[in-house]
Every structure is written in C-alpha cells, then in structure tokens.
XYZ file of N, CA, C and O in Angstrom:
536
model
N -75.860 -33.237 -13.519
C -75.896 -32.765 -12.408
C -75.450 -32.365 -11.818
O -74.354 -33.096 -11.334
N -75.077 -31.539 -11.035
C -74.036 -30.619 -10.055
C -74.327 -30.749 -8.250
O -74.978 -31.321 -8.126
N -73.274 -30.881 -7.449
C -73.250 -31.292 -6.179
C -74.104 -30.546 -5.553
O -74.647 -31.809 -4.731
N -74.166 -29.167 -5.599
C -75.373 -28.284 -4.672
C -76.090 -29.033 -5.123
O -76.889 -29.172 -4.005
N -76.724 -29.219 -6.336
C -78.158 -30.016 -6.284
C -78.513 -31.273 -6.267
O -79.493 -32.031 -5.173
N -77.394 -32.533 -6.140
C -77.509 -33.812 -5.036
C -77.641 -33.143 -3.721
O -77.856 -34.078 -3.071
N -76.981 -32.206 -2.758
C -76.545 -31.897 -1.879
C -78.100 -32.063 -0.785
O -78.565 -32.442 -0.358
N -78.877 -30.892 -2.024
C -80.431 -30.540 -2.079
C -80.926 -31.416 -1.726
O -81.767 -31.744 -0.780
N -80.729 -32.357 -2.836
C -81.615 -33.007 -2.858
C -81.995 -34.735 -1.371
O -82.382 -34.948 -1.145
N -80.312 -34.905 -1.298
C -80.304 -36.010 -0.458
C -79.974 -35.527 1.098
O -80.711 -35.631 2.154
N -79.932 -34.319 1.107
C -80.955 -32.823 2.718
C -82.485 -33.338 3.131
O -82.944 -33.717 3.922
N -83.335 -33.600 1.937
C -84.486 -33.381 1.422
C -84.782 -34.837 1.994
O -85.720 -34.907 2.980
N -84.274 -35.767 1.939
C -84.114 -37.167 2.049
C -83.858 -36.904 3.878
O -84.653 -37.610 3.878
N -82.978 -36.816 3.831
C -82.152 -36.707 5.373
C -83.779 -36.042 6.251
O -84.159 -36.725 7.145
N -84.295 -34.606 6.081
C -85.423 -33.864 6.656
C -86.475 -34.973 6.958
O -87.231 -35.502 7.613
N -87.234 -36.069 5.302
C -88.129 -36.854 5.346
C -88.208 -37.442 6.534
O -88.800 -38.422 6.596
N -86.777 -38.421 6.124
C -86.426 -39.201 7.114
C -87.153 -39.391 8.677
O -87.725 -40.171 8.869
N -87.280 -38.219 9.116
C -87.048 -37.909 10.551
C -87.021 -39.113 11.721
O -86.209 -39.990 11.275
N -87.491 -38.443 13.177
C -87.053 -39.481 14.210
C -88.242 -40.969 13.536
O -88.906 -40.989 12.965
N -86.951 -41.579 14.391
C -87.332 -43.063 13.807
C -87.228 -43.993 12.762
O -87.683 -45.185 13.008
N -86.164 -43.297 11.956
C -85.831 -44.116 10.889
C -85.473 -45.307 11.017
O -84.634 -44.894 11.706
N -85.248 -46.600 10.026
C -84.892 -47.308 10.241
C -83.787 -47.541 8.933
O -84.210 -47.372 8.082
N -83.092 -48.498 9.054
C -82.237 -49.536 8.116
C -82.391 -50.664 8.482
O -81.508 -51.192 9.121
N -82.715 -51.258 7.083
C -82.885 -52.919 8.021
C -82.286 -53.351 6.276
O -81.993 -53.173 5.954
N -81.454 -54.766 7.557
C -80.736 -55.519 6.662
C -81.308 -56.967 5.989
O -82.047 -57.576 7.537
N -81.018 -57.145 5.029
C -82.181 -58.464 4.725
C -80.788 -59.675 3.593
O -79.805 -59.048 3.582
N -80.752 -60.618 3.844
C -80.811 -61.707 2.971
C -81.162 -62.038 2.510
O -82.683 -62.060 1.570
N -80.668 -62.518 1.444
C -81.276 -63.534 0.193
C -81.293 -62.423 -0.986
O -80.792 -61.628 -0.800
N -81.734 -62.781 -2.456
C -82.087 -61.900 -3.513
C -82.533 -60.778 -3.339
O -83.694 -60.839 -2.759
N -82.051 -59.729 -2.860
C -83.091 -58.121 -3.764
C -83.754 -58.156 -4.364
O -83.324 -58.316 -5.670
N -85.357 -57.497 -4.248
C -86.359 -57.766 -4.709
C -86.249 -56.466 -6.130
O -85.264 -55.719 -5.466
N -87.052 -56.333 -6.558
C -87.202 -54.885 -7.211
C -87.240 -54.387 -6.357
O -87.959 -54.077 -4.902
N -87.522 -53.102 -6.160
C -87.624 -51.465 -5.559
C -88.986 -51.965 -4.838
O -90.087 -51.850 -5.369
N -88.557 -51.824 -3.763
C -90.414 -51.636 -2.709
C -91.256 -53.243 -2.866
O -91.852 -53.188 -2.259
N -90.380 -54.234 -3.109
C -90.510 -55.414 -3.011
C -90.762 -56.125 -1.511
O -90.367 -54.913 -0.886
N -91.377 -56.839 -1.691
C -91.231 -57.519 -0.423
C -89.946 -58.054 -0.018
O -88.779 -58.645 -0.070
N -89.881 -57.762 1.381
C -88.512 -58.076 1.574
C -88.038 -59.583 2.314
O -89.338 -60.248 1.983
N -87.304 -60.177 1.759
C -86.470 -61.177 2.287
C -86.015 -61.579 3.261
O -86.996 -61.296 4.349
N -85.321 -62.146 4.043
C -84.815 -62.659 5.764
C -84.103 -61.446 6.138
O -83.445 -61.298 5.692
N -85.377 -60.809 7.291
C -84.506 -59.438 7.782
C -83.463 -60.661 8.607
O -83.570 -61.104 9.494
N -82.671 -59.948 8.509
C -80.896 -60.167 9.413
C -81.188 -58.881 10.863
O -80.562 -59.912 11.470
N -81.763 -58.032 10.154
C -80.584 -56.190 11.840
C -81.566 -55.421 11.029
O -81.940 -54.966 10.256
N -82.013 -54.629 11.817
C -82.728 -53.492 12.050
C -82.301 -52.143 12.927
O -81.895 -52.615 13.811
N -81.452 -51.762 12.086
C -80.641 -50.292 12.866
C -81.318 -48.965 12.753
O -82.219 -48.317 11.684
N -81.597 -48.218 13.756
C -82.577 -46.969 14.052
C -81.670 -46.062 13.908
O -80.273 -45.998 14.664
N -82.225 -45.130 12.980
C -81.549 -43.944 12.449
C -80.900 -43.155 13.525
O -81.936 -42.913 14.599
N -80.351 -42.320 13.725
C -79.941 -40.996 14.424
C -80.633 -40.088 14.377
O -81.681 -40.234 12.857
N -80.947 -38.801 14.980
C -82.142 -38.003 14.278
C -80.967 -36.402 14.175
O -80.976 -36.112 15.568
N -80.580 -36.146 13.478
C -80.901 -36.663 11.775
C -80.166 -37.738 12.026
O -79.374 -38.203 12.210
N -81.680 -38.254 10.251
C -80.482 -40.003 10.518
C -79.496 -39.597 9.619
O -78.512 -40.667 9.006
N -78.709 -38.374 8.764
C -77.592 -38.453 8.318
C -76.469 -37.291 8.164
O -77.233 -36.231 8.151
N -75.497 -37.069 7.228
C -75.281 -35.770 6.766
C -74.636 -35.872 5.535
O -74.600 -36.868 5.064
N -74.662 -34.588 4.851
C -74.241 -34.911 3.234
C -73.742 -33.531 3.154
O -73.905 -32.911 3.785
N -72.564 -34.481 2.583
C -71.522 -34.185 2.042
C -70.535 -34.752 0.367
O -70.886 -35.629 0.823
N -70.506 -33.552 -0.169
C -70.039 -33.502 -1.749
C -71.046 -34.495 -2.197
O -70.276 -35.585 -3.118
N -72.310 -34.139 -1.920
C -73.183 -35.101 -3.174
C -72.974 -36.689 -2.431
O -73.575 -37.278 -3.250
N -72.947 -36.730 -1.111
C -73.142 -38.548 -0.812
C -73.367 -37.907 0.655
O -73.644 -37.194 1.704
N -74.495 -39.120 0.826
C -75.515 -39.014 2.420
C -74.382 -39.988 3.435
O -74.191 -41.315 2.540
N -73.825 -39.510 4.426
C -73.585 -41.040 5.744
C -74.608 -41.361 6.418
O -74.505 -39.605 7.253
N -75.340 -42.570 6.289
C -76.543 -41.884 7.122
C -75.143 -42.583 9.217
O -74.436 -43.232 8.933
N -76.321 -42.018 9.991
C -75.980 -42.513 11.362
C -77.054 -43.006 12.189
O -78.279 -42.682 12.504
N -76.177 -44.076 13.094
C -77.146 -44.480 13.670
C -77.352 -44.845 14.570
O -76.228 -43.413 15.224
N -78.497 -44.555 15.599
C -78.758 -43.589 16.877
C -77.942 -44.237 17.731
O -77.685 -43.452 18.680
N -77.632 -44.902 17.855
C -77.386 -46.504 19.225
C -75.365 -46.118 18.751
O -75.282 -47.514 17.650
N -74.754 -45.948 18.699
C -73.351 -45.229 19.188
C -72.940 -46.993 19.587
O -71.390 -47.063 18.872
N -73.182 -47.444 19.585
C -72.867 -49.125 20.303
C -73.183 -50.038 19.137
O -72.535 -51.610 19.479
N -74.016 -49.703 18.335
C -73.972 -50.640 17.074
C -75.627 -51.295 17.285
O -76.315 -50.953 18.633
N -75.922 -51.680 16.660
C -77.363 -52.689 16.778
C -77.274 -53.999 16.675
O -76.186 -54.769 16.472
N -77.703 -54.476 17.251
C -78.494 -56.543 17.211
C -78.875 -57.258 16.288
O -79.746 -56.688 15.765
N -78.596 -58.221 15.505
C -78.542 -58.860 14.326
C -79.358 -59.670 15.295
O -79.197 -59.837 16.302
N -80.423 -59.892 14.301
C -81.948 -60.658 14.644
C -82.014 -62.446 14.389
O -82.947 -63.044 14.455
N -81.261 -62.538 13.052
C -81.086 -64.258 12.276
C -79.925 -63.526 12.088
O -79.234 -62.434 11.667
N -79.148 -65.166 11.706
C -77.762 -65.147 11.225
C -77.984 -64.932 9.703
O -78.883 -66.191 8.579
N -77.217 -64.441 9.217
C -76.960 -64.431 7.731
C -76.386 -63.199 6.515
O -75.932 -62.712 7.687
N -76.095 -63.373 5.779
C -74.580 -62.824 5.014
C -75.455 -61.265 4.551
O -77.139 -61.863 3.568
N -75.593 -60.607 4.866
C -76.634 -58.997 4.470
C -75.940 -59.020 2.505
O -74.954 -59.358 2.591
N -77.370 -58.488 2.027
C -77.566 -58.341 0.521
C -77.622 -56.753 0.449
O -77.729 -56.699 -0.801
N -79.015 -56.655 0.850
C -79.396 -55.280 0.412
C -80.181 -54.992 1.792
O -79.983 -55.682 2.882
N -80.631 -53.835 1.485
C -80.984 -52.921 2.695
C -81.771 -51.969 2.663
O -82.273 -51.850 1.621
N -83.013 -52.047 3.187
C -83.771 -51.010 3.240
C -83.661 -49.742 4.323
O -83.989 -49.739 4.754
N -84.418 -48.476 3.344
C -84.247 -47.214 4.392
C -86.188 -47.604 4.507
O -86.955 -47.337 3.372
N -86.047 -46.884 6.050
C -87.646 -46.734 5.721
C -88.166 -45.866 6.728
O -87.242 -45.293 8.540
N -88.980 -45.281 6.783
C -89.399 -44.058 7.914
C -90.294 -44.759 8.988
O -90.452 -45.879 9.337
N -89.688 -43.890 10.172
C -91.843 -44.624 11.500
C -93.061 -44.996 10.805
O -93.022 -44.775 10.360
N -92.732 -46.176 11.548
C -94.296 -46.885 11.058
C -94.134 -47.437 9.418
O -95.110 -47.910 9.606
N -93.379 -47.985 8.972
C -93.124 -48.721 8.078
C -93.288 -48.357 6.727
O -92.644 -48.814 6.108
N -93.261 -47.359 5.829
C -92.876 -46.978 4.386
C -91.588 -47.016 4.080
O -91.242 -45.769 4.505
N -91.965 -47.672 3.241
C -90.309 -47.287 2.870
C -89.994 -46.120 1.614
O -90.717 -45.668 1.358
N -88.373 -45.702 1.562
C -87.744 -45.199 1.043
C -87.029 -45.124 0.044
O -87.120 -44.695 -0.872
N -86.668 -45.997 0.124
C -85.189 -46.624 -0.691
C -84.878 -47.930 -0.456
O -84.462 -48.336 1.046
N -84.276 -48.522 -1.371
C -83.224 -49.990 -1.273
C -81.839 -49.761 -1.592
O -81.766 -48.600 -2.922
N -81.552 -51.128 -0.897
C -80.184 -50.585 -1.361
C -78.834 -51.918 -1.398
O -79.165 -52.728 -0.377
N -77.731 -51.784 -2.009
C -76.978 -53.532 -2.595
C -76.175 -53.650 -0.724
O -76.292 -52.170 -0.678
N -75.989 -54.243 -0.305
C -75.371 -54.041 0.856
C -73.475 -55.262 0.390
O -74.304 -55.465 -0.090
N -72.565 -54.896 1.632
C -71.800 -55.686 1.278
C -70.801 -55.277 2.427
O -70.987 -54.761 3.528
N -70.198 -56.044 2.968
C -68.823 -55.559 3.984
C -68.236 -54.750 3.298
O -67.948 -54.460 2.441
N -66.573 -54.102 4.628
C -66.462 -52.954 4.034
C -65.697 -53.161 2.487
O -65.276 -52.253 2.143
N -65.028 -53.799 1.861
C -64.151 -54.718 1.191
C -65.016 -54.621 -0.302
O -64.890 -54.708 -1.276
N -66.192 -54.421 0.013
C -67.116 -55.032 -0.749
C -67.676 -54.146 -1.759
O -67.043 -52.711 -1.544
N -68.465 -54.226 -2.923
C -69.143 -52.749 -4.491
C -70.620 -52.395 -3.624
O -70.639 -51.809 -4.305
N -70.890 -52.628 -1.892
C -72.209 -52.791 -2.138
C -72.431 -50.922 -1.632
O -71.199 -50.410 -1.271
N -73.880 -50.470 -1.566
C -73.997 -48.972 -2.194
C -73.496 -48.576 -0.720
O -73.266 -47.763 0.501
N -73.927 -49.644 0.679
C -73.961 -49.830 1.995
C -73.218 -50.801 2.933
O -73.307 -51.511 2.115
N -71.986 -50.002 3.530
C -70.841 -51.068 3.712
C -71.214 -51.464 5.405
O -71.467 -50.627 6.202
N -71.383 -52.497 5.990
C -71.119 -53.002 7.128
C -70.567 -53.594 7.566
O -69.815 -54.052 6.828
N -69.991 -53.491 8.962
C -69.001 -53.485 9.722
C -69.579 -54.554 10.873
O -70.364 -53.981 12.064
N -68.763 -55.722 10.961
C -69.565 -56.729 12.186
C -68.242 -56.799 12.583
O -66.845 -57.123 12.653
N -68.439 -56.943 14.479
C -68.213 -56.412 15.018
C -67.294 -57.938 15.771
O -68.260 -58.692 15.583
N -65.937 -58.105 15.301
C -65.492 -59.268 15.567
C -66.277 -60.659 15.080
O -66.310 -61.806 16.168
N -66.102 -60.806 13.361
C -66.239 -61.566 12.959
C -65.262 -62.805 12.961
O -64.274 -62.749 13.296
N -66.182 -64.044 13.151
C -65.044 -65.349 12.832
C -63.874 -65.416 11.903
O -64.737 -65.130 10.755
N -63.014 -65.751 12.505
C -61.845 -66.040 11.386
C -62.455 -66.879 9.456
O -63.090 -67.921 10.110
N -62.431 -66.483 9.197
C -62.859 -66.713 7.233
C -64.387 -66.451 6.525
O -64.487 -67.072 5.971
N -65.193 -65.871 7.751
C -66.244 -66.087 7.656
C -66.477 -64.589 6.277
O -65.632 -63.902 6.512
N -67.536 -64.497 5.878
C -67.929 -63.777 4.747
C -68.342 -62.290 5.965
O -68.677 -61.971 6.674
N -67.105 -60.834 5.245
C -67.578 -59.925 5.935
C -68.939 -59.375 6.401
O -68.937 -59.020 7.462
N -69.915 -59.572 5.097
C -71.118 -58.970 5.814
C -72.015 -59.978 6.360
O -73.120 -60.441 6.642
N -71.184 -61.319 7.419
C -72.215 -62.336 7.940
C -72.181 -61.658 8.886
O -71.802 -61.241 9.880
N -73.320 -61.576 9.257
C -74.084 -61.916 10.789
C -74.881 -62.794 11.376
O -75.487 -63.338 10.487
N -74.461 -62.160 12.799
C -75.121 -63.680 13.310
C -76.056 -63.087 14.376
O -76.249 -61.998 15.033
N -77.115 -63.780 14.743
C -77.845 -63.484 16.105
C -77.563 -62.723 16.905
O -76.739 -63.938 17.670
N -77.657 -62.206 17.571
C -76.728 -61.222 18.494
C -76.097 -60.599 18.549
O -75.286 -60.356 19.893
N -75.380 -60.735 17.216
C -74.229 -60.116 17.321
C -74.286 -58.715 17.153
O -75.286 -58.091 16.509
N -73.349 -58.042 17.675
C -73.449 -56.266 17.159
C -72.781 -55.762 15.811
O -71.597 -56.447 15.047
N -73.397 -55.340 15.041
C -73.042 -54.249 13.637
C -73.334 -53.021 13.447
O -73.827 -52.732 14.342
N -71.873 -52.110 12.710
C -72.736 -51.149 12.449
C -72.642 -50.969 10.653
O -71.746 -51.475 10.110
N -73.440 -49.669 10.673
C -73.349 -49.359 9.389
C -71.992 -48.327 8.872
O -71.313 -47.588 9.930
N -71.123 -48.512 8.199
C -69.783 -48.672 8.363
C -69.772 -47.589 7.139
O -68.652 -46.726 7.524
N -70.400 -48.006 6.177
C -70.157 -46.203 5.268
C -70.780 -46.286 4.145
O -71.820 -48.145 4.114
N -72.016 -45.813 3.799
C -72.862 -45.412 2.668
C -72.558 -44.677 1.583
O -71.797 -43.345 1.818
N -73.104 -44.873 0.200
C -72.778 -44.207 -0.205
C -74.468 -43.993 -1.368
O -74.374 -44.633 -2.172
N -74.670 -43.252 -1.395
C -76.374 -42.896 -1.813
C -75.761 -41.783 -2.382
O -75.283 -40.725 -1.777
N -75.958 -41.328 -3.335
C -75.389 -40.368 -4.425
C -74.333 -40.162 -4.814
O -73.751 -41.227 -4.502
N -73.444 -38.963 -5.447
C -72.288 -39.071 -6.190
C -71.906 -39.609 -7.385
O -71.130 -39.912 -7.445
C-alpha cells in the first residue's frame, strides 16, 4: 500500500476520534483486540484534532501539554484508543522511549534504575512517540 493511501486511512482515524478521545494506558498482559482491560495505570485525553499524519505515520497529541497523571503504579505494557464515551478503536503495545512498543511513553523524572515505562500514581507522563501505520 502506498503512503498516500495510508495517510488517508490514518487521517480518517483522526477524524473519527473527535473531541474527548483518550489513550488508556494499562499494565499486565495485553488481551486480544478489544478484550477486557487489565490494570488501568493512566488515561491521556487527546487534543482536537487527536493527532497529525505525516509520511504514513500518526502522531497522537495530548490535550494537556503539561502531561497527564497516572492513576496507579505499574509498568505500561499496552494501551487502547477510545472515542469519547468509551467505544474502543484500537489496541497497541507500549514501552519506554528505547523499547519496541508501538506507543512510547516518557515518564517525567523516573527514579534511577526503574524500567522506562513504569508509572507512579500521581506522577506525570507524556506520550512520547506513536508508531501507527508506516
């Protein structure tokens, strides 16, 4: 598939997400597509539009440029995109910046020696990089 077609599909996804879309961050074993969530660690409300499409890749944008707060402590292993009101759209693997996850999280001021994608309840996190498409 060519990049123009991928850009069009991802652009459609951005339009579908609309206002109030969220990226949910979970710990634990990722279920099959659309399966029951595991331990919810954090939720990032996405900007409107929810992201930008360039060269066959979608970059999600958080609504709050100061980051979002984790609601529980744990290592982020997977995430889910959902539209406002809760219907799920897609599931993704997650990791810290040097990991292989489709979504990379940046944790602000992590304790030395902690895994990169470990979130602490009340701590701030940022969506660092999203690789959807391409």
